[in-house]
Amino acid sequence: MKRYRPHILVVIALAIVLSTGWHGALRNALTDLRFAWQSREATGKVVVVAIDAPSIDQIGVWPWPRRLHADLLHRLQAAGAGDIAFDVDFSTPSDPASDDAFVKALRDAGGSTILPSFKQPTPNGGAAHVNRPLKPFSNQSWPAVVNVAVESDGLVRRYPFGEKLGDALMPSMAVVLAGQDANRRSPFLIDFGIRAASIPSVSYVDVLRGDAAPLDKLRDKKIIIGATALELGDRFSVPNGKIVSGPVLQALAAESILQGRMLRWTSDIGMIMGLGVICLLMMYSWRRFAPGIRVAVLIAAGAAIELAAAFVQARWSLVIDTSLFHIAIIAYLTAIALDEIDFRGLLGRIAESRFHRIAMSLGDGLVCTDENHRITVWNPGASAIFGYTPAEMIGRPFETLCAMPVAEGDTRPSMHDAARQALLVPGGAVVVEFEGRRKNGETLPVEASFSGWQGTDGFQYGAILRDISVRKREAERVKYLAEHDALTGLANRNTLQARLVGMIADAERQPREVALLVIGLDGFRQINNMLGHSAGDHVLRAVAERLRIEVDGKAVVARLGGDEFAIALDCAEAGEPLAAFAERIARAFETPLATGTRQHRVRISIGIAAYPEGGHNADDLLSNGHLALSRAKATRRGGHVLFEAVIRQELENRLTLESELALAADRGEFELFYQPQVRLIDGSLVGAEALIRWRHPVRGYVSPGEFMPVVNSSALSERVANWVMETACRQARDWELSGNGVRVAINLSPSQLHSGDLANSVAALLESTGLTPSLLELEVTEDILLHDEDRVLAMFKRIQELGVRILFDDFGTGYASLSYLKKFPLDGLKIDRSFVFGLLANSDDAAIVGSTIGLSKQLGLTVVAEGIENRATADFLVSMGCEEGQGYFFGRPMPAEAFDRQFLVAGLDVVTAA
């Protein structure tokens, strides 16, 4: 069986090719190639009258009137042309005059004209539709078919003698032109060795014009008239990559007939006999001759067969199919190669060569050993890691690379064990780490990926080696950064929380106190703003170092972020009471911090939360420590505050109040009350101060002193302040329209000055309500003026230009009131109730009030006294020169309806005691 194996292979290959039809493509390719070798000229007996691009440009858009075809026929007849064939569709009528002219021209031609018929497929896939010339035309002409078959590769090779249309056999156009019989003859191969360019062609428009030169070419010639212009689309692909028009294809078919070049395939019997000869020749020579001689014989046989086929095709109208011969020759050449070449060894050597090139180019170290674990491959990457050259390591045991030899019972990996284990692991590799030693004696961590395989020289092992010392250092660095603050080197929040958890767990087993001190720097923002963040970083490092020194390893010091630090302390190990420890930490910062050439005095505030009273877990201690720090910053800057439940309760109360205030704003629970302001000398009403009130659905009216501090420090501040101003202005406008010019005073909120342009808002409100500007009075307190004085000053000037009055409220309670009287554009001031209340009994208050009134008169300011509760106080203020006042003596704050009834509707001219 081994003797006949090559021949069986050839038979199987031929059977596969024949069953699949693959040889057809090779046969066509060989035939087409012979056409390219055997170029020949056309006889010139067939001329194409081309409907080309110049004709379309001069005559007009296709289709043309048939009277032009009639004129063309007359021209051709006059020129002495022979048979005339139109490759143009005449199956549909056009205008009657043109059709009649064409019929007359056909009749005059005496029946020598050929008109085409063709099958056209229907869009729905049904039976093909036959397009025939109109009956008047067909009665005066010869019918002919112009259909050609397009093969599976998209090319036209064969030409039919005729085709059955209905019950009759109709000849093809080229057959009619060549004067051949179409009966019972199979299609032939067009000889595409005839050059299409050698077929004479004249332009349709030149013939129509009667040009002498084109007409001389047509005498006694067979004429084919058809479209050659690209835009008309009558194109066919033919062998050797060429594209020809329909008329030229018909002319090539006619030339093939006229030249006796109607090519046909030879019989399959000859091909089978030839294959048998080749098989017998190979069977005889297979073991008798060397492979080289057999290869030469096969190649010579293939060349001889193809030359013979080319010669036969050139001399006679026969095409020899040599495709199977060549396929058999290729199969035998393949069999010789498979029989002679040791593919396994070749592939192995190729793989080893490729592996060696890859190994030498790897950046990682690569070491291979034989089955005795002695090094056979040592690449440059391994030299870079260990410092040995290949000559120093080839042949040495792999364990030479280990820092310590692998002794019996040692758990460190040996090359043998790791590689053997790799064979059992999916993916075929085992990754281990071991301590390696460089040539200079330095040790290093090495990662090795071991594997094993069967090579050409036996079983081999390999390891990809990496120096992971940098990776180890980076991992340690990452671990350090994950547990410590990058700026100060202290423990970070996560580490602090983990240590707190451990301390609390120990305290649960052996009851003792665990404390967390949350430390904040007072005034650190000013250092950053004034000196820059770099100086701030130096201060933070200095603070961290001082804290580290003070705790002396007895506690965990951490940085929480920003300017906040923390100390976690096991009180049993502190050696001093918690309060004394906190005081000592605070006193440590009485000494300035040295940062380079600069010294900084930094105070700290401390919030303390102690387990278990201050929290039962780490999160509670952190949260409560921050609350205690907030209380320390608010009440005892530079000191410490121990967390108590009341601190959290106050915060929760505030949060609850903020939530209720937000709901109150949404539900419209706020109201404005109005307190009368009178002219003290006669008691007449001059205005009213708008005061906000909150009607709680459960608690009733809530004191402004309880909820306004929360409103002013929350996000609701601007919304509530704008509502107060708009409501008060609309009420003042209502009073104005009713004939009562009541001046309304409104207390400004800090948010109104800081969040936007108050002057624009006031102007827009005056415009929308129509209120006279002089009836609006804005009261401002000193805390509003403390920030951004230049901006506030410019804004107040613009408000005064609108005609709105500005008064300084609570005068005398701040620290810089006199400077503000000089700096800011004010229309008046209000003396705080704290001075008015004790005016009669306290001479100091009387002196302050008198001085204020005198100063105001000199500055041209109006003075309004608050908190007048009796006639004696009012009279005393009049004697001092005070012009206006308000207080319970004249009237308490009340809703607008009550204010109307008491002070406006009754038409009282003088306000008496309310």
Coordinates of N, CA and C in Angstrom, one line a residue, residues 527-608:
I527 N -2.7 81.4 56.7 CA -1.3 81.1 56.3 C -1.3 80.7 54.8
N528 N -2.2 79.9 54.4 CA -2.3 79.5 53.0 C -2.5 80.7 52.1
N529 N -3.5 81.5 52.5 CA -3.8 82.6 51.7 C -2.7 83.7 51.6
M530 N -2.0 83.9 52.7 CA -1.0 85.0 52.7 C 0.3 84.5 52.2
L531 N 0.7 83.3 52.5 CA 2.1 82.8 52.2 C 2.1 81.8 51.1
G532 N 1.0 81.2 50.8 CA 0.9 80.2 49.7 C 0.8 78.8 50.3
H533 N 0.4 77.9 49.4 CA 0.2 76.5 49.9 C 1.5 75.8 50.2
S534 N 2.6 76.2 49.6 CA 3.9 75.6 49.9 C 4.3 75.9 51.4
A535 N 4.1 77.1 51.8 CA 4.3 77.5 53.2 C 3.4 76.7 54.1
G536 N 2.1 76.6 53.7 CA 1.1 75.8 54.4 C 1.5 74.3 54.6
D537 N 2.1 73.8 53.5 CA 2.6 72.4 53.6 C 3.7 72.2 54.6
H538 N 4.6 73.2 54.7 CA 5.7 73.2 55.7 C 5.1 73.3 57.1
V539 N 4.1 74.1 57.3 CA 3.5 74.2 58.6 C 2.8 72.8 59.0
L540 N 2.1 72.2 58.0 CA 1.5 70.9 58.3 C 2.5 69.9 58.7
R541 N 3.7 69.9 58.0 CA 4.7 68.9 58.4 C 5.3 69.2 59.8
A542 N 5.4 70.5 60.1 CA 5.9 70.8 61.4 C 4.9 70.4 62.5
V543 N 3.6 70.6 62.3 CA 2.6 70.2 63.2 C 2.7 68.7 63.4
A544 N 2.8 68.0 62.3 CA 2.8 66.5 62.4 C 4.0 66.1 63.3
E545 N 5.2 66.7 63.0 CA 6.4 66.3 63.8 C 6.2 66.6 65.3
R546 N 5.6 67.8 65.6 CA 5.4 68.1 67.0 C 4.4 67.2 67.7
L547 N 3.4 66.8 67.0 CA 2.4 65.8 67.6 C 3.1 64.5 67.8
R548 N 4.0 64.1 66.8 CA 4.7 62.8 66.9 C 5.6 62.8 68.1
I549 N 6.2 63.9 68.4 CA 7.1 64.1 69.5 C 6.4 64.0 70.8
E550 N 5.2 64.7 70.9 CA 4.5 64.8 72.1 C 3.9 63.5 72.5
V551 N 3.4 62.7 71.6 CA 2.8 61.4 72.0 C 3.9 60.4 72.3
D552 N 5.1 60.5 71.8 CA 6.2 59.7 72.1 C 5.9 58.2 72.0
G553 N 5.2 57.9 70.8 CA 5.0 56.5 70.5 C 3.9 55.8 71.4
K554 N 3.2 56.6 72.2 CA 2.2 56.0 73.1 C 0.8 56.0 72.4
A555 N 0.7 56.6 71.2 CA -0.6 56.8 70.6 C -0.4 56.8 69.1
V556 N -1.5 56.7 68.4 CA -1.4 56.7 66.9 C -1.8 58.1 66.5
V557 N -0.8 58.8 65.7 CA -1.1 60.1 65.2 C -1.4 60.0 63.7
A558 N -2.5 60.7 63.3 CA -2.9 60.6 61.9 C -3.3 61.9 61.4
R559 N -3.2 62.1 60.1 CA -3.8 63.3 59.4 C -5.1 62.9 58.7
L560 N -6.1 63.6 59.1 CA -7.4 63.3 58.5 C -7.6 64.0 57.2
G561 N -6.9 65.0 56.9 CA -7.1 65.8 55.7 C -7.1 67.3 56.0
G562 N -6.7 68.1 55.0 CA -6.7 69.5 55.2 C -5.8 69.9 56.4
D563 N -6.4 70.7 57.3 CA -5.7 71.1 58.5 C -6.2 70.3 59.8
E564 N -6.7 69.1 59.6 CA -7.2 68.3 60.7 C -6.3 67.1 60.9
F565 N -6.0 66.9 62.2 CA -5.2 65.7 62.6 C -6.0 65.0 63.7
A566 N -5.5 63.8 64.1 CA -6.2 63.0 65.1 C -5.1 62.2 65.9
I567 N -5.5 61.9 67.1 CA -4.6 61.1 68.0 C -5.6 60.0 68.6
A568 N -5.2 58.7 68.3 CA -6.0 57.6 68.9 C -5.2 57.1 70.1
L569 N -5.8 57.1 71.3 CA -5.0 56.9 72.5 C -5.7 55.8 73.3
D570 N -4.9 54.8 73.8 CA -5.4 53.9 74.8 C -5.0 54.5 76.1
C571 N -6.1 54.9 76.8 CA -5.9 55.7 78.0 C -5.1 54.9 79.1
A572 N -5.2 53.6 79.1 CA -4.5 52.8 80.1 C -3.0 52.9 79.9
E573 N -2.5 53.2 78.6 CA -1.1 53.3 78.4 C -0.6 54.7 78.3
A574 N -1.5 55.7 78.5 CA -1.1 57.1 78.4 C -0.3 57.6 79.6
G575 N -0.6 57.0 80.8 CA 0.1 57.4 82.0 C -0.3 58.7 82.6
E576 N -1.4 59.3 82.1 CA -1.9 60.6 82.6 C -3.4 60.7 82.2
P577 N -4.1 61.5 83.0 CA -5.5 61.7 82.7 C -5.7 62.2 81.3
L578 N -6.9 61.9 80.7 CA -7.2 62.4 79.3 C -7.2 63.9 79.2
A579 N -7.8 64.6 80.2 CA -7.8 66.1 80.1 C -6.4 66.6 80.2
A580 N -5.5 66.0 81.1 CA -4.1 66.5 81.2 C -3.4 66.3 79.9
F581 N -3.6 65.1 79.3 CA -3.0 64.8 78.0 C -3.4 65.8 76.9
A582 N -4.7 66.2 76.8 CA -5.1 67.2 75.9 C -4.6 68.5 76.1
E583 N -4.5 68.9 77.4 CA -3.9 70.2 77.8 C -2.4 70.3 77.4
R584 N -1.7 69.2 77.6 CA -0.3 69.1 77.3 C -0.1 69.3 75.7
I585 N -1.0 68.6 75.0 CA -0.9 68.7 73.5 C -1.1 70.1 73.1
A586 N -2.1 70.8 73.7 CA -2.5 72.2 73.3 C -1.3 73.1 73.7
R587 N -0.7 72.9 74.9 CA 0.4 73.8 75.4 C 1.6 73.6 74.5
A588 N 1.8 72.5 73.9 CA 2.9 72.2 73.1 C 3.0 73.2 71.9
F589 N 1.8 73.8 71.5 CA 1.8 74.7 70.4 C 1.9 76.1 70.8
E590 N 2.1 76.4 72.1 CA 2.4 77.7 72.5 C 3.8 78.2 72.0
T591 N 4.6 77.2 71.8 CA 6.0 77.5 71.2 C 5.8 77.6 69.7
P592 N 6.4 78.7 69.0 CA 6.2 78.8 67.6 C 6.8 77.6 66.8
L593 N 6.2 77.4 65.7 CA 6.7 76.3 64.8 C 7.8 76.9 63.9
A594 N 8.9 76.3 63.8 CA 10.0 76.7 62.9 C 9.9 76.0 61.6
T595 N 9.7 76.8 60.5 CA 9.7 76.2 59.1 C 10.7 77.0 58.3
G596 N 11.9 76.5 58.2 CA 13.0 77.2 57.5 C 13.4 78.4 58.2
T597 N 13.3 79.6 57.6 CA 13.7 80.9 58.2 C 12.6 81.5 58.9
R598 N 11.4 81.0 58.8 CA 10.2 81.6 59.3 C 9.6 80.8 60.5
Q599 N 9.0 81.6 61.4 CA 8.4 80.9 62.6 C 6.9 81.3 62.5
H600 N 6.1 80.3 62.9 CA 4.6 80.5 62.8 C 4.0 80.1 64.2
R601 N 3.2 81.0 64.7 CA 2.4 80.7 65.9 C 1.1 80.1 65.5
V602 N 0.9 78.9 65.8 CA -0.3 78.2 65.5 C -1.0 77.6 66.7
R603 N -2.2 78.0 66.9 CA -3.0 77.4 68.0 C -3.9 76.3 67.5
I604 N -4.2 75.4 68.4 CA -5.0 74.2 68.0 C -6.2 74.1 68.9
S605 N -7.3 73.7 68.3 CA -8.5 73.4 69.1 C -8.7 71.8 69.0
I606 N -9.2 71.3 70.1 CA -9.2 69.8 70.2 C -10.7 69.4 70.6
G607 N -11.2 68.4 69.8 CA -12.4 67.8 70.1 C -12.1 66.4 70.5
I608 N -12.7 65.9 71.7 CA -12.4 64.6 72.2 C -13.6 63.8 72.3

